[in-house]
Short mmCIF file of C-alpha atoms in Angstrom, two decimals:
data_model
loop_
_atom_site.label_atom_id
_atom_site.label_comp_id
_atom_site.label_asym_id
_atom_site.label_seq_id
_atom_site.Cartn_x
_atom_site.Cartn_y
_atom_site.Cartn_z
CA MET A 17 71.28 -49.64 23.66
CA PRO A 18 68.34 -51.01 22.20
CA ALA A 19 66.02 -48.70 20.30
CA THR A 20 63.10 -47.65 22.57
CA THR A 21 59.56 -47.71 20.91
CA PRO A 22 57.82 -44.26 21.13
CA ALA A 23 55.12 -43.85 23.30
CA PRO A 24 51.87 -43.71 21.24
CA ALA A 25 50.56 -40.26 20.89
CA PRO A 26 47.52 -39.61 23.41
CA ALA A 27 44.21 -39.97 21.60
CA PRO A 28 42.71 -36.48 20.74
CA ALA A 29 40.21 -35.29 23.41
CA PRO A 30 36.56 -35.91 22.32
CA ALA A 31 35.04 -32.73 21.12
CA ILE A 32 32.98 -31.07 23.71
CA ALA A 33 29.48 -30.13 22.41
CA THR A 34 28.14 -26.80 22.81
CA PRO A 35 25.44 -26.89 25.24
CA VAL A 36 22.96 -24.76 22.99
CA LEU A 37 23.13 -23.62 19.47
CA ILE A 38 20.55 -21.21 18.28
CA VAL A 39 19.82 -20.86 14.58
CA GLY A 40 18.73 -17.29 13.62
CA SER A 41 19.90 -14.00 15.01
CA GLY A 42 16.52 -12.13 14.86
CA PRO A 43 14.65 -10.88 18.09
CA THR A 44 13.66 -14.36 19.24
CA GLY A 45 17.18 -15.81 18.77
CA LEU A 46 18.83 -13.10 20.44
CA THR A 47 16.38 -12.72 23.38
CA LEU A 48 17.10 -16.55 23.87
CA ALA A 49 20.80 -16.23 23.75
CA CYS A 50 20.79 -13.26 26.25
CA ASP A 51 18.60 -15.20 28.63
CA LEU A 52 21.09 -18.01 28.40
CA ALA A 53 24.22 -16.35 28.66
CA ARG A 54 23.21 -14.67 31.68
CA ARG A 55 22.53 -17.99 33.34
CA SER A 56 26.16 -18.94 32.31
CA ILE A 57 24.93 -21.46 29.81
CA GLY A 58 27.26 -22.02 26.95
CA VAL A 59 25.56 -20.78 23.86
CA ARG A 60 26.49 -19.98 20.02
CA ILE A 61 24.13 -18.27 17.68
CA ILE A 62 24.54 -18.53 14.00
CA GLU A 63 23.16 -16.51 11.15
CA LYS A 64 23.28 -17.34 7.63
CA SER A 65 23.51 -13.63 6.24
CA ALA A 66 26.81 -12.28 5.69
CA GLY A 67 25.94 -9.23 7.42
CA PHE A 68 23.25 -8.06 10.14
CA PRO A 69 19.74 -7.93 8.24
CA ARG A 70 18.39 -4.39 8.68
CA SER A 71 14.95 -5.31 8.84
CA SER A 72 12.43 -2.86 10.30
CA ARG A 73 9.19 -4.15 9.50
CA ALA A 74 8.37 -5.23 13.21
CA LYS A 75 7.39 -1.96 14.85
CA GLY A 76 8.54 -2.74 18.41
CA PRO A 77 7.86 -4.40 21.66
CA ASN A 78 4.38 -4.40 23.33
CA PRO A 79 3.96 -3.98 27.07
CA ARG A 80 4.78 -7.68 28.01
CA SER A 81 7.89 -7.61 25.85
CA LEU A 82 9.10 -4.38 27.53
CA GLU A 83 8.79 -6.32 30.81
CA VAL A 84 10.88 -9.22 29.19
CA LEU A 85 13.45 -6.67 28.13
CA GLU A 86 13.60 -5.12 31.46
CA ASP A 87 14.42 -8.30 33.07
CA LEU A 88 17.28 -8.88 30.25
CA GLY A 89 18.58 -5.34 31.36
CA VAL A 90 18.02 -3.57 28.16
CA VAL A 91 14.51 -1.76 28.51
CA ASP A 92 16.21 1.74 29.23
CA ARG A 93 18.17 1.71 25.76
CA VAL A 94 15.09 0.51 23.93
CA LEU A 95 13.16 3.29 25.63
CA ALA A 96 15.70 5.86 24.83
CA THR A 97 16.09 4.85 21.03
CA GLY A 98 12.48 4.33 20.37
CA SER A 99 9.54 6.44 20.71
CA GLY A 100 5.86 5.95 22.37
CA PRO A 101 2.95 5.32 20.06
CA LEU A 102 1.70 7.92 17.61
CA PRO A 103 -1.63 9.55 16.97
CA MET A 104 -2.98 8.33 13.67
CA ARG A 105 -4.47 10.56 11.14
CA LYS A 106 -6.52 9.05 8.62
CA TYR A 107 -7.20 10.39 5.18
CA ARG A 108 -9.66 10.15 2.33
CA ASN A 109 -9.29 11.33 -1.37
CA GLY A 110 -5.86 13.15 0.09
CA LEU A 111 -7.89 14.94 2.66
CA PRO A 112 -7.53 14.45 6.43
CA VAL A 113 -10.98 13.00 7.81
CA ALA A 114 -10.13 11.93 11.45
CA ASP A 115 -7.32 11.80 14.10
CA THR A 116 -7.30 9.09 16.75
CA ASP A 117 -4.91 8.16 19.42
CA PRO A 118 -5.12 4.60 20.38
CA SER A 119 -2.94 4.80 23.44
CA ALA A 120 -4.44 8.23 24.88
CA SER A 121 -6.39 6.50 27.58
CA SER A 122 -3.58 3.96 28.51
CA HIS A 123 -1.36 4.84 31.71
CA PRO A 124 1.10 3.14 33.74
CA THR A 125 -0.36 1.67 36.88
CA PRO A 126 1.36 0.35 40.03
CA ASP A 127 1.20 -3.22 38.66
CA THR A 128 1.67 -2.45 34.99
CA PRO A 129 4.66 -0.27 34.52
CA TYR A 130 4.57 -0.15 30.73
CA ALA A 131 1.00 1.18 29.49
CA HIS A 132 1.75 0.76 25.90
CA GLY A 133 4.30 -0.44 23.42
CA ARG A 134 7.25 1.38 22.02
CA LEU A 135 8.20 2.21 18.42
CA ILE A 136 11.57 0.99 17.17
CA ALA A 137 12.79 -0.43 14.12
CA GLN A 138 13.60 -4.19 14.51
CA TRP A 139 17.23 -3.72 13.36
CA GLN A 140 17.60 -1.25 16.23
CA LEU A 141 16.41 -3.46 18.66
CA GLU A 142 18.50 -6.34 17.38
CA GLU A 143 21.36 -3.91 17.58
CA ILE A 144 20.67 -3.53 21.34
CA LEU A 145 20.24 -7.18 22.21
CA ARG A 146 23.53 -7.85 20.15
CA ASP A 147 25.17 -5.23 22.45
CA ARG A 148 23.68 -7.01 25.46
CA LEU A 149 24.94 -10.34 24.39
CA ALA A 150 28.43 -9.17 23.51
CA GLU A 151 28.50 -8.01 27.26
CA TYR A 152 28.50 -11.93 28.05
CA GLY A 153 31.37 -12.48 25.57
CA VAL A 154 29.17 -13.89 22.94
CA HIS A 155 28.69 -12.88 19.41
CA VAL A 156 26.31 -13.77 16.35
CA GLU A 157 28.50 -15.94 13.87
CA LEU A 158 27.61 -14.62 10.69
CA GLY A 159 27.81 -16.39 7.18
CA SER A 160 26.97 -19.76 9.10
CA GLU A 161 24.00 -21.45 7.28
CA ALA A 162 22.49 -24.57 8.77
CA VAL A 163 21.97 -27.23 5.91
CA GLY A 164 21.86 -30.32 7.76
CA LEU A 165 20.72 -31.74 11.09
CA SER A 166 21.31 -34.98 12.68
CA GLN A 167 20.29 -36.26 16.33
CA GLY A 168 22.22 -38.60 18.38
CA PRO A 169 21.48 -39.88 22.01
CA GLU A 170 23.44 -36.90 23.58
CA SER A 171 23.91 -34.50 21.02
CA VAL A 172 22.79 -32.80 17.69
CA THR A 173 25.15 -32.35 14.86
CA VAL A 174 24.49 -29.31 12.40
CA ALA A 175 25.98 -29.18 9.20
CA LEU A 176 26.87 -25.74 7.72
CA ALA A 177 26.81 -24.78 3.97
CA ASP A 178 30.60 -24.13 4.12
CA GLY A 179 31.65 -27.70 5.19
CA ARG A 180 31.69 -27.10 8.77
CA SER A 181 29.73 -28.67 11.46
CA VAL A 182 28.64 -27.88 14.98
CA GLU A 183 27.99 -30.32 17.80
CA ALA A 184 25.49 -29.20 20.41
CA ARG A 185 23.49 -30.74 23.17
CA TYR A 186 20.38 -28.71 22.17
CA VAL A 187 19.48 -26.80 19.03
CA VAL A 188 16.74 -24.08 18.83
CA GLY A 189 15.53 -23.04 15.44
CA CYS A 190 14.61 -19.38 15.52
CA ASP A 191 15.12 -19.04 11.65
CA GLY A 192 11.97 -17.64 10.64
CA GLY A 193 8.93 -18.41 8.78
CA HIS A 194 10.68 -20.59 6.07
CA SER A 195 12.53 -22.10 8.90
CA PRO A 196 15.29 -24.67 7.52
CA VAL A 197 15.58 -26.42 10.93
CA ARG A 198 11.67 -26.82 10.94
CA LYS A 199 11.95 -28.28 7.37
CA MET A 200 14.73 -30.51 8.36
CA LEU A 201 12.88 -31.80 11.25
CA GLY A 202 10.00 -32.85 8.94
CA VAL A 203 7.45 -30.80 11.13
CA PRO A 204 4.39 -29.83 9.39
CA PHE A 205 3.45 -26.17 9.06
CA GLU A 206 -0.34 -26.20 8.50
CA GLY A 207 -2.61 -23.27 7.64
CA LYS A 208 -3.43 -21.17 5.01
CA THR A 209 -2.06 -18.29 2.83
CA ALA A 210 -4.26 -15.58 1.55
CA GLU A 211 -2.75 -14.51 -1.70
CA GLU A 212 -5.31 -11.82 -2.33
CA GLN A 213 -4.27 -9.86 1.04
CA SER A 214 -0.96 -8.59 0.23
CA MET A 215 0.87 -5.39 0.99
CA VAL A 216 4.21 -3.90 -0.44
CA CYS A 217 6.50 -2.67 2.40
CA GLY A 218 9.85 -1.01 2.65
CA ASP A 219 11.78 1.83 4.45
CA VAL A 220 11.57 5.23 2.68
CA GLU A 221 12.68 8.79 2.74
CA VAL A 222 10.11 11.50 2.49
CA ASP A 223 10.32 15.17 2.98
CA GLY A 224 7.58 17.56 4.23
CA LEU A 225 5.42 15.38 6.47
CA ASP A 226 4.63 15.87 10.19
CA ARG A 227 6.73 13.23 12.00
CA SER A 228 4.51 13.18 15.11
CA ILE A 229 1.76 11.58 13.21
CA TRP A 230 1.26 7.93 11.69
CA HIS A 231 -0.35 9.08 8.50
CA GLN A 232 -2.86 6.52 6.72
CA TRP A 233 -4.42 7.36 3.41
CA PHE A 234 -7.36 4.54 2.99
CA ASP A 235 -9.34 5.01 -0.49
CA GLU A 236 -11.64 2.93 -2.18
CA ASP A 237 -9.22 1.77 -4.65
CA GLY A 238 -5.99 1.27 -2.33
CA ALA A 239 -3.89 2.73 0.63
CA VAL A 240 -0.77 3.97 1.48
CA MET A 241 0.51 4.06 5.49
CA LEU A 242 3.43 6.21 6.52
CA CYS A 243 4.99 5.75 9.88
CA PRO A 244 8.00 7.75 11.23
CA ILE A 245 11.03 5.46 12.27
CA PRO A 246 12.28 6.65 15.51
CA GLY A 247 16.02 7.53 15.42
CA THR A 248 16.08 8.63 11.88
CA ARG A 249 15.59 12.13 10.31
CA ARG A 250 13.68 11.42 7.11
CA GLY A 251 13.04 7.54 7.36
CA TRP A 252 9.43 6.13 7.48
CA TRP A 253 7.85 2.81 7.35
CA PHE A 254 6.00 2.33 3.97
CA GLN A 255 3.05 0.03 3.59
CA ALA A 256 0.73 0.17 0.84
CA GLY A 257 -1.65 -2.03 -1.36
CA PRO A 258 0.22 -2.95 -4.38
CA GLU A 259 -0.27 -1.72 -7.80
CA ARG A 260 -1.66 -4.07 -10.33
CA ASP A 261 -0.95 -4.92 -13.91
CA ALA A 262 -3.39 -5.10 -16.65
CA ALA A 263 -3.97 -8.75 -15.69
CA GLY A 264 -4.61 -7.59 -12.16
CA THR A 265 -1.22 -9.35 -10.92
CA PRO A 266 0.52 -7.06 -8.11
CA VAL A 267 3.56 -5.15 -9.27
CA PRO A 268 6.52 -5.90 -7.32
CA PRO A 269 7.81 -3.27 -4.97
CA SER A 270 10.22 -0.62 -6.20
CA LEU A 271 11.12 3.02 -5.86
CA GLU A 272 9.27 3.90 -8.88
CA SER A 273 6.13 1.86 -7.88
CA PHE A 274 6.18 3.51 -4.25
CA ARG A 275 6.39 7.04 -5.76
CA ARG A 276 3.26 6.44 -8.04
CA LEU A 277 1.33 5.06 -4.97
CA PHE A 278 2.59 7.77 -2.86
CA ALA A 279 1.30 10.42 -5.48
CA LYS A 280 -1.94 8.78 -6.28
CA HIS A 281 -2.99 8.32 -2.60
CA THR A 282 -1.62 11.40 -0.82
CA ARG A 283 -1.96 13.80 -3.78
CA LEU A 284 1.35 14.99 -2.80
CA PRO A 285 4.41 15.19 -5.38
CA ALA A 286 5.90 11.80 -6.00
CA ALA A 287 9.37 13.26 -5.78
CA ARG A 288 8.94 13.97 -2.12
CA LEU A 289 9.63 10.09 -1.69
CA THR A 290 13.33 9.90 -2.58
CA GLN A 291 14.64 6.71 -1.14
CA ALA A 292 13.31 3.05 -0.98
CA ALA A 293 15.07 0.32 0.59
CA LEU A 294 14.35 -3.10 2.33
CA LEU A 295 11.66 -3.58 -0.33
CA SER A 296 9.10 -6.74 0.10
CA THR A 297 5.84 -8.07 -0.58
CA TYR A 298 3.75 -9.18 2.47
CA ARG A 299 1.03 -11.85 2.06
CA VAL A 300 -1.20 -12.85 4.94
CA ASN A 301 0.17 -16.17 6.29
CA GLU A 302 -1.73 -18.11 9.25
CA ARG A 303 0.43 -21.09 9.88
CA MET A 304 1.67 -23.05 12.92
CA ALA A 305 3.84 -26.18 13.61
CA ASP A 306 1.90 -28.95 15.19
CA ARG A 307 4.98 -29.46 17.66
CA TYR A 308 7.77 -27.45 19.18
CA ARG A 309 10.12 -30.12 20.07
CA VAL A 310 11.53 -33.02 18.34
CA GLY A 311 14.17 -34.96 20.63
CA ARG A 312 16.84 -32.41 21.24
CA VAL A 313 15.83 -29.57 18.71
CA LEU A 314 13.18 -27.02 19.66
CA LEU A 315 11.38 -24.39 17.48
CA ALA A 316 10.50 -20.81 18.55
CA GLY A 317 9.02 -17.30 16.82
CA ASP A 318 8.17 -17.37 13.37
CA ALA A 319 9.78 -20.80 12.80
CA ALA A 320 6.89 -22.11 15.10
CA HIS A 321 3.99 -19.95 14.06
CA VAL A 322 3.13 -16.94 11.51
CA HIS A 323 0.08 -14.94 11.41
CA SER A 324 -1.61 -11.71 10.33
CA ILE A 325 0.40 -8.40 11.34
CA ALA A 326 -2.86 -7.03 12.71
CA GLY A 327 -2.04 -6.19 16.42
CA GLY A 328 1.64 -6.33 16.06
CA LEU A 329 2.12 -9.76 17.84
CA GLY A 330 4.66 -11.43 15.49
CA MET A 331 7.95 -10.20 17.02
CA ASN A 332 6.56 -10.08 20.51
CA THR A 333 5.16 -13.72 20.28
CA GLY A 334 8.69 -14.87 19.51
CA ILE A 335 10.37 -12.86 22.28
CA GLN A 336 7.95 -14.19 24.82
CA ASP A 337 8.56 -17.93 23.37
CA ALA A 338 12.26 -17.33 24.23
CA TYR A 339 11.45 -15.96 27.50
CA ASN A 340 9.30 -19.04 28.17
CA LEU A 341 11.99 -21.42 26.91
CA GLY A 342 15.26 -20.06 28.40
CA TRP A 343 15.14 -20.81 32.06
CA LYS A 344 13.80 -24.31 31.30
CA LEU A 345 16.48 -24.95 28.83
CA ALA A 346 19.27 -23.88 31.35
CA ARG A 347 17.63 -25.84 33.80
CA VAL A 348 17.95 -28.97 31.75
CA VAL A 349 21.30 -28.31 30.38
CA GLU A 350 22.73 -27.80 34.09
CA GLY A 351 21.18 -31.01 35.26
CA ARG A 352 18.71 -29.33 37.68
CA SER A 353 15.75 -31.06 35.96
CA ASP A 354 14.82 -33.77 33.87
CA ALA A 355 14.87 -32.97 30.03
CA ARG A 356 10.81 -33.67 30.22
CA LEU A 357 10.55 -30.12 31.51
CA LEU A 358 11.17 -28.97 28.17
CA ASP A 359 7.80 -30.33 27.17
CA THR A 360 6.24 -27.83 29.05
CA TYR A 361 7.59 -25.30 26.47
CA GLU A 362 5.19 -26.60 24.02
CA GLU A 363 2.30 -27.36 26.49
CA GLU A 364 2.42 -23.59 27.32
CA ARG A 365 3.39 -21.67 24.28
CA LEU A 366 1.58 -23.75 21.52
CA PRO A 367 -1.90 -22.79 22.80
CA VAL A 368 -0.57 -19.11 22.95
CA ALA A 369 0.30 -19.31 19.43
CA SER A 370 -3.44 -21.05 18.46
CA TRP A 371 -4.78 -18.15 20.32
CA THR A 372 -2.45 -15.28 18.54
CA LEU A 373 -3.53 -16.84 15.27
CA ASP A 374 -7.16 -16.32 16.09
CA ILE A 375 -7.06 -12.96 17.64
CA THR A 376 -4.81 -11.46 14.69
CA ALA A 377 -7.16 -12.68 12.16
CA GLU A 378 -9.97 -11.22 14.02
CA ARG A 379 -8.21 -7.90 14.46
CA LEU A 380 -7.52 -8.12 10.77
CA ARG A 381 -11.17 -8.55 9.81
CA THR A 382 -12.14 -5.65 12.00
CA THR A 383 -9.49 -3.63 10.27
CA LEU A 384 -10.36 -4.30 6.78
CA GLU A 385 -14.21 -3.53 7.51
CA ALA A 386 -13.16 -0.22 9.31
CA ILE A 387 -11.07 1.14 6.52
CA LYS A 388 -13.97 0.95 4.08
CA GLN A 389 -15.47 4.03 5.83
CA PRO A 390 -13.92 7.36 5.97
CA GLY A 391 -12.16 7.61 9.19
CA GLY A 392 -11.36 3.99 9.62
CA GLY A 393 -7.64 3.03 10.28
CA LEU A 394 -5.11 0.69 11.99
CA ASP A 395 -6.40 1.77 15.32
CA SER A 396 -9.22 -0.71 14.85
CA ALA A 397 -6.26 -3.49 15.31
CA VAL A 398 -5.40 -2.28 18.84
CA SER A 399 -7.17 -3.97 21.76
CA GLY A 400 -6.30 -4.66 25.40
CA ASP A 401 -5.67 -8.33 24.11
CA THR A 402 -2.75 -7.23 22.09
CA ALA A 403 -0.56 -5.87 24.95
CA GLY A 404 0.12 -9.27 26.08
CA LEU A 405 -0.15 -8.83 29.82
CA GLY A 406 -3.44 -10.89 29.93
CA LEU A 407 -1.55 -14.28 28.83
CA GLY A 408 -0.87 -16.90 31.28
CA TYR A 409 -0.61 -20.64 31.58
CA PRO A 410 -3.28 -21.55 34.01
CA TRP A 411 -3.56 -25.09 32.04
CA SER A 412 0.09 -26.00 32.49
CA SER A 413 1.35 -28.77 34.50
CA LEU A 414 3.75 -26.06 35.97
CA SER A 415 0.77 -24.19 37.50
CA ALA A 416 -0.03 -25.52 40.97
CA PRO A 417 -3.55 -25.57 42.06
CA GLY A 418 -4.28 -22.24 44.14
CA CYS A 419 -5.64 -18.65 43.39
CA THR A 420 -6.42 -15.43 44.99
CA PRO A 421 -9.31 -13.15 43.93
CA ARG A 422 -6.85 -11.38 41.70
CA LEU A 423 -4.44 -14.03 40.74
CA ARG A 424 -4.08 -17.75 39.33
CA ALA A 425 -1.03 -19.98 39.32
CA GLY A 426 0.17 -19.55 35.68
CA ASP A 427 -0.73 -15.76 35.43
CA ARG A 428 1.60 -13.15 34.79
CA ALA A 429 3.21 -11.85 38.17
CA PRO A 430 2.25 -8.35 38.55
CA ASP A 431 4.85 -5.22 39.52
CA ALA A 432 4.26 -3.18 42.54
CA PRO A 433 6.24 -0.21 44.24
CA CYS A 434 7.40 -0.88 47.78
CA ARG A 435 10.25 0.18 49.99
CA ASP A 436 13.41 -1.93 51.21
CA THR A 437 12.61 -2.26 54.72
CA ALA A 438 16.27 -2.17 55.98
CA THR A 439 17.11 0.90 54.16
CA GLY A 440 14.03 2.74 53.13
CA THR A 441 15.05 2.69 49.50
CA PRO A 442 12.23 2.83 46.95
CA THR A 443 12.13 -0.44 45.02
CA ARG A 444 9.70 -2.57 43.03
CA LEU A 445 8.65 -6.12 42.77
CA PHE A 446 9.94 -6.44 39.34
CA GLU A 447 13.57 -5.58 40.68
CA ALA A 448 13.08 -8.56 43.15
CA PHE A 449 12.13 -10.85 40.34
CA ALA A 450 14.91 -9.56 37.96
CA GLY A 451 17.68 -12.26 37.06
CA PRO A 452 17.62 -15.99 36.75
CA HIS A 453 16.19 -17.20 39.94
CA PHE A 454 12.61 -18.15 41.33
CA THR A 455 11.14 -15.60 43.72
CA LEU A 456 9.24 -16.39 46.72
CA LEU A 457 7.06 -13.69 48.19
CA GLY A 458 5.68 -13.99 51.68
CA PHE A 459 2.79 -11.76 52.59
CA GLY A 460 2.70 -11.17 56.41
CA PRO A 461 4.93 -12.02 59.52
CA ASP A 462 3.60 -15.51 59.67
CA THR A 463 5.50 -16.26 56.31
CA ALA A 464 8.98 -15.07 57.76
CA GLU A 465 9.96 -18.67 58.87
CA ALA A 466 8.92 -20.22 55.60
CA LEU A 467 10.87 -17.45 53.63
CA ARG A 468 14.02 -18.58 55.86
CA ALA A 469 13.57 -22.22 55.39
CA THR A 470 13.05 -22.11 51.70
CA GLU A 471 16.12 -19.75 50.96
CA ALA A 472 18.30 -22.06 53.26
CA ALA A 473 17.18 -25.37 51.40
CA TYR A 474 16.72 -23.79 47.97
CA GLY A 475 19.18 -20.87 47.90
CA ASP A 476 20.59 -21.55 44.65
CA THR A 477 17.19 -21.74 42.97
CA VAL A 478 14.91 -19.39 45.00
CA ARG A 479 15.53 -15.94 46.47
CA ALA A 480 13.03 -15.05 49.20
CA TYR A 481 11.31 -11.71 49.92
CA GLY A 482 8.98 -10.68 52.70
CA VAL A 483 6.17 -8.29 52.21
CA ASP A 484 5.70 -6.91 55.55
CA ALA A 485 6.95 -10.13 56.81
CA GLY A 486 9.98 -9.07 59.13
CA ALA A 487 12.03 -11.39 57.07
CA PRO A 488 15.78 -10.81 56.37
CA ARG A 489 14.95 -9.50 52.92
CA ASP A 490 11.96 -7.52 53.43
CA LEU A 491 9.71 -5.04 51.64
CA THR A 492 7.44 -2.47 53.04
CA ASP A 493 4.03 -2.33 51.14
CA ASP A 494 3.24 1.40 52.44
CA ALA A 495 0.45 1.82 50.00
CA GLY A 496 -0.95 -1.72 49.85
CA HIS A 497 -0.15 -1.84 46.14
CA ALA A 498 1.69 -5.41 46.23
CA ARG A 499 -1.36 -6.89 48.14
CA ALA A 500 -3.93 -5.23 45.97
CA ALA A 501 -2.00 -6.71 42.87
CA TYR A 502 -1.75 -10.07 44.35
CA GLY A 503 -5.34 -10.07 45.88
CA VAL A 504 -4.05 -10.51 49.26
CA ALA A 505 -6.46 -9.62 52.00
CA PRO A 506 -5.00 -7.54 54.97
CA ALA A 507 -3.77 -9.79 57.94
CA THR A 508 -3.59 -12.73 55.55
CA ALA A 509 -0.49 -14.71 55.12
CA LEU A 510 0.12 -16.01 51.95
CA LEU A 511 3.15 -17.52 49.92
CA VAL A 512 3.45 -16.83 46.06
CA LEU A 513 6.09 -18.65 44.09
CA VAL A 514 7.22 -16.83 40.99
CA ARG A 515 8.94 -18.58 38.28
CA PRO A 516 12.14 -17.11 36.46
CA ASP A 517 9.97 -16.06 33.60
CA ASN A 518 7.83 -13.80 36.02
CA HIS A 519 4.76 -15.92 35.98
CA VAL A 520 3.04 -17.52 39.04
CA ALA A 521 4.09 -20.81 39.92
CA LEU A 522 2.28 -21.69 43.20
CA ILE A 523 -0.02 -19.93 45.68
CA ALA A 524 -0.18 -20.97 49.09
CA PRO A 525 -1.44 -20.38 52.67
CA ALA A 526 1.32 -19.73 55.14
CA PRO A 527 0.41 -23.02 57.09
CA GLU A 528 0.99 -25.12 53.69
CA ALA A 529 4.53 -23.64 53.26
CA GLY A 530 5.49 -27.31 52.31
CA ALA A 531 3.98 -27.10 49.10
CA VAL A 532 6.75 -24.63 47.97
CA GLY A 533 9.22 -27.17 48.54
CA ASP A 534 7.37 -30.07 46.96
CA TYR A 535 6.87 -28.05 43.87
CA LEU A 536 10.81 -27.44 43.65
CA ASP A 537 11.49 -31.00 44.32
CA ARG A 538 9.08 -32.10 41.59
CA LEU A 539 10.95 -29.61 39.21
CA ALA A 540 14.34 -30.96 40.08
CA GLY A 541 12.92 -34.68 39.50
CA THR A 542 13.57 -35.53 43.20
CA ALA A 543 10.07 -36.03 44.31
#
């Protein structure tokens, strides 16, 4: 029999690109990864460190970030692990001169469930977010340092330091203020560094101090601040003006230096400070990228903007960057929207970063002026602006014309307590919003048909709720909190479309219900 020629081996199947690769596993990267994973978007998240960084400099989420964390399903863990804000005790020459409690007058309201932020070490928050991410089967890939970046028409290839590479449809750099991703893109990071405004920081252990107080010693020749780290028995956040040598150069942080600073300003024995870890020197940087998207690569968090820590907006701005980007990136990856939707991420979040640089610089100036006088302290950095609840996107191309006396398109969508009309069970608007969908609220019975029609046509995108509308999914607004929060007068029939990131997309009278479908068609690129 003649020899048979073996059939050629089948060509290897082309590698399938990861839908989204996130570089950096801090709070920004983890928030984005959780948001994408809950939408069933394939995501990988890499971290150059060999172990999880145990950073605790960020002191916790503000009220708006707590709302984000509620939507991601982790806020209960955050509240249980952290603590509420603490009263502040200010000292001069070692003696207490004033106690203040910046949060004393803040209380939850029907439309704002979180009146103030939560103190929690950054590493604790990251641990909670990693655990949530693991519930979706996604784990941070340690020891994976991005060192190269090349874009093609359909994907991005990221080269790793160990010789491997990852191909992804989209890449998001959440890799901090020194962002290698930003540098590889060649995106400028304009701004300034105030070398003379520096602090030494670390996590320390101290005995004999009241842990229900944030202690702040401000003297004419320096300062020490000690805030107890929740979840620890003896741990404190340590911040201080650095020691300086004979030439006036700041002395690098060390246990010995921290002890000297502690003894000098507190007038307590240096031996009470027994441990010091995570030592760093902080300098005031005010910088931002001039763009957030270059083709298939985007920037978020400190990779896109850094600013003064006054007001505690650094980590929070990054979390809210991720929350804005997540639903948009998911829609593009799924083919539900054109890639141009990603341009609205920069359109909405870059102005917020600019505002953040301005407000934190102003809060820093106010604080530096306040501490010159006995009794001045970090409470000067706290204002209503730093809660994050007033930030919206009224200028955005995603904000349709329309408003009520209380609300504009682009604003944060308020919460309100209600009852499930069918069961009588207490619920909240935030529970209706929770998840990856748009939410259409219909106030009044004249909106019932629009709610049914919208959900029938766009049920894969929108979940419709009536508010005293007699709709299939109906909420009873017994106390009128929902109408009050949304500025809807009694007997007025109004439709409010809420985006997946809980910002108002559109406000329309019931007779103009077609505006909802037009909006969603435009978002999908079909109109």
